C-alpha positions as a LaTeX table, in Angstrom:
\begin{tabular}{lrrr}
\hline
Residue & $x$ (\AA) & $y$ (\AA) & $z$ (\AA) \\
\hline
Met1 & 48.67 & 97.11 & 133.15 \\
Glu2 & 51.05 & 98.23 & 130.45 \\
Gln3 & 49.84 & 100.90 & 128.05 \\
Ser4 & 51.46 & 102.03 & 124.82 \\
Val5 & 50.54 & 104.50 & 122.10 \\
Val6 & 51.72 & 104.03 & 118.52 \\
Asp7 & 51.21 & 105.99 & 115.33 \\
Asn8 & 49.69 & 103.56 & 112.84 \\
Ala9 & 50.40 & 105.78 & 109.83 \\
Glu10 & 49.08 & 103.15 & 107.42 \\
Met11 & 45.62 & 103.52 & 109.00 \\
Ser12 & 46.05 & 107.27 & 109.77 \\
Arg13 & 45.47 & 106.89 & 113.47 \\
Phe14 & 47.21 & 106.83 & 116.80 \\
Glu15 & 46.36 & 103.65 & 118.69 \\
Ile16 & 46.47 & 102.94 & 122.40 \\
His17 & 47.08 & 99.39 & 123.53 \\
Asp18 & 46.51 & 98.05 & 127.01 \\
Asp19 & 48.43 & 94.86 & 127.77 \\
Gly20 & 48.68 & 94.26 & 124.03 \\
Asp21 & 44.96 & 94.73 & 123.31 \\
Leu22 & 43.78 & 97.59 & 121.09 \\
Ala23 & 41.87 & 99.83 & 123.49 \\
Gly24 & 41.21 & 102.85 & 121.30 \\
Phe25 & 42.39 & 105.18 & 118.58 \\
Ala26 & 42.49 & 108.78 & 117.39 \\
Glu27 & 41.99 & 109.09 & 113.64 \\
Tyr28 & 43.70 & 111.87 & 111.76 \\
His29 & 44.25 & 113.32 & 108.33 \\
Arg30 & 47.72 & 114.67 & 107.66 \\
Ser31 & 48.45 & 117.23 & 104.97 \\
Gly32 & 51.80 & 118.98 & 104.72 \\
Asp33 & 52.67 & 120.42 & 108.11 \\
Glu34 & 49.14 & 120.01 & 109.52 \\
Ile35 & 47.44 & 117.15 & 111.30 \\
Ala36 & 43.66 & 117.22 & 111.64 \\
Phe37 & 42.23 & 114.99 & 114.35 \\
Ile38 & 38.81 & 113.83 & 113.21 \\
His39 & 37.63 & 111.07 & 115.57 \\
Thr40 & 38.69 & 109.48 & 118.84 \\
Glu41 & 37.24 & 106.30 & 120.24 \\
Ile42 & 37.95 & 104.17 & 123.33 \\
Asp43 & 36.48 & 100.67 & 123.46 \\
Pro44 & 33.84 & 100.62 & 126.24 \\
Arg45 & 35.64 & 97.65 & 127.85 \\
Phe46 & 38.51 & 100.04 & 128.63 \\
Gly47 & 36.41 & 103.05 & 129.65 \\
Gly48 & 36.89 & 105.04 & 132.82 \\
Arg49 & 40.62 & 104.39 & 133.09 \\
Gly50 & 41.97 & 107.58 & 131.56 \\
Leu51 & 43.12 & 105.94 & 128.35 \\
Gly52 & 41.56 & 108.69 & 126.23 \\
Gly53 & 43.68 & 111.31 & 127.97 \\
Thr54 & 46.81 & 109.20 & 127.63 \\
Leu55 & 46.07 & 108.79 & 123.93 \\
Ala56 & 45.40 & 112.51 & 123.40 \\
Arg57 & 48.59 & 113.54 & 125.21 \\
Ala58 & 50.74 & 111.09 & 123.23 \\
Ala59 & 49.21 & 112.11 & 119.88 \\
Leu60 & 49.64 & 115.82 & 120.61 \\
Asp61 & 53.18 & 115.31 & 121.90 \\
Ala62 & 53.99 & 113.49 & 118.65 \\
Ala63 & 52.52 & 116.40 & 116.67 \\
Arg64 & 54.70 & 118.82 & 118.67 \\
Glu65 & 57.83 & 116.70 & 118.09 \\
Gln66 & 57.11 & 116.69 & 114.34 \\
Lys67 & 56.39 & 120.44 & 114.38 \\
Leu68 & 52.86 & 119.92 & 113.04 \\
Ser69 & 49.98 & 122.36 & 113.41 \\
Val70 & 46.95 & 120.71 & 115.00 \\
Leu71 & 43.38 & 121.12 & 113.77 \\
Pro72 & 41.17 & 119.56 & 116.50 \\
Tyr73 & 37.96 & 118.74 & 114.61 \\
Cys74 & 37.43 & 115.81 & 116.99 \\
Pro75 & 35.38 & 116.99 & 120.00 \\
Phe76 & 37.39 & 114.81 & 122.39 \\
Ile77 & 40.78 & 116.15 & 121.28 \\
Arg78 & 39.41 & 119.71 & 121.26 \\
Gly79 & 38.01 & 119.28 & 124.78 \\
Trp80 & 41.27 & 117.78 & 125.99 \\
Ile81 & 43.21 & 120.78 & 124.67 \\
Thr82 & 40.72 & 123.07 & 126.44 \\
Lys83 & 41.48 & 121.30 & 129.73 \\
His84 & 45.24 & 121.39 & 129.04 \\
Pro85 & 45.90 & 124.90 & 127.72 \\
Glu86 & 49.63 & 124.21 & 127.46 \\
Tyr87 & 48.73 & 122.46 & 124.18 \\
Thr88 & 46.76 & 125.39 & 122.71 \\
Asp89 & 49.89 & 126.66 & 120.97 \\
Leu90 & 49.73 & 123.63 & 118.65 \\
Val91 & 46.57 & 125.07 & 117.08 \\
Pro92 & 47.40 & 127.96 & 114.74 \\
Ala93 & 46.31 & 131.27 & 116.24 \\
Ser94 & 44.23 & 131.97 & 113.14 \\
His95 & 42.15 & 128.84 & 113.81 \\
Arg96 & 41.72 & 128.96 & 117.60 \\
Ala97 & 38.46 & 130.93 & 117.62 \\
Arg98 & 37.01 & 128.47 & 115.08 \\
Phe99 & 37.61 & 125.66 & 117.58 \\
Gly100 & 36.52 & 127.70 & 120.62 \\
Leu101 & 40.04 & 127.88 & 122.03 \\
Ala102 & 41.41 & 130.88 & 123.85 \\
Ala103 & 44.62 & 132.49 & 122.66 \\
Ala104 & 47.71 & 131.00 & 124.27 \\
\hline
\end{tabular}
């Protein structure tokens, strides 16, 4: 199965497609040099295949490439960062405690 993640800026969300079908998305609000992730959803038909993690990694990698600060309001994105502390540096140090993230 072929998976791809795209930034659908028009809808303010990163989308993950599986064999061409929309499998899920991570909604965001972008302001200046910050991107706030607000909601992530994977269609139940695609559950249990790690697509949420693939989506989170791609969205956070895109934020890093664009030198954006990440505000993980979405519990899924926040939890994913917790499990992958190499992404904690994307969250400004002044906001990490607010999101329950340890200092990087």
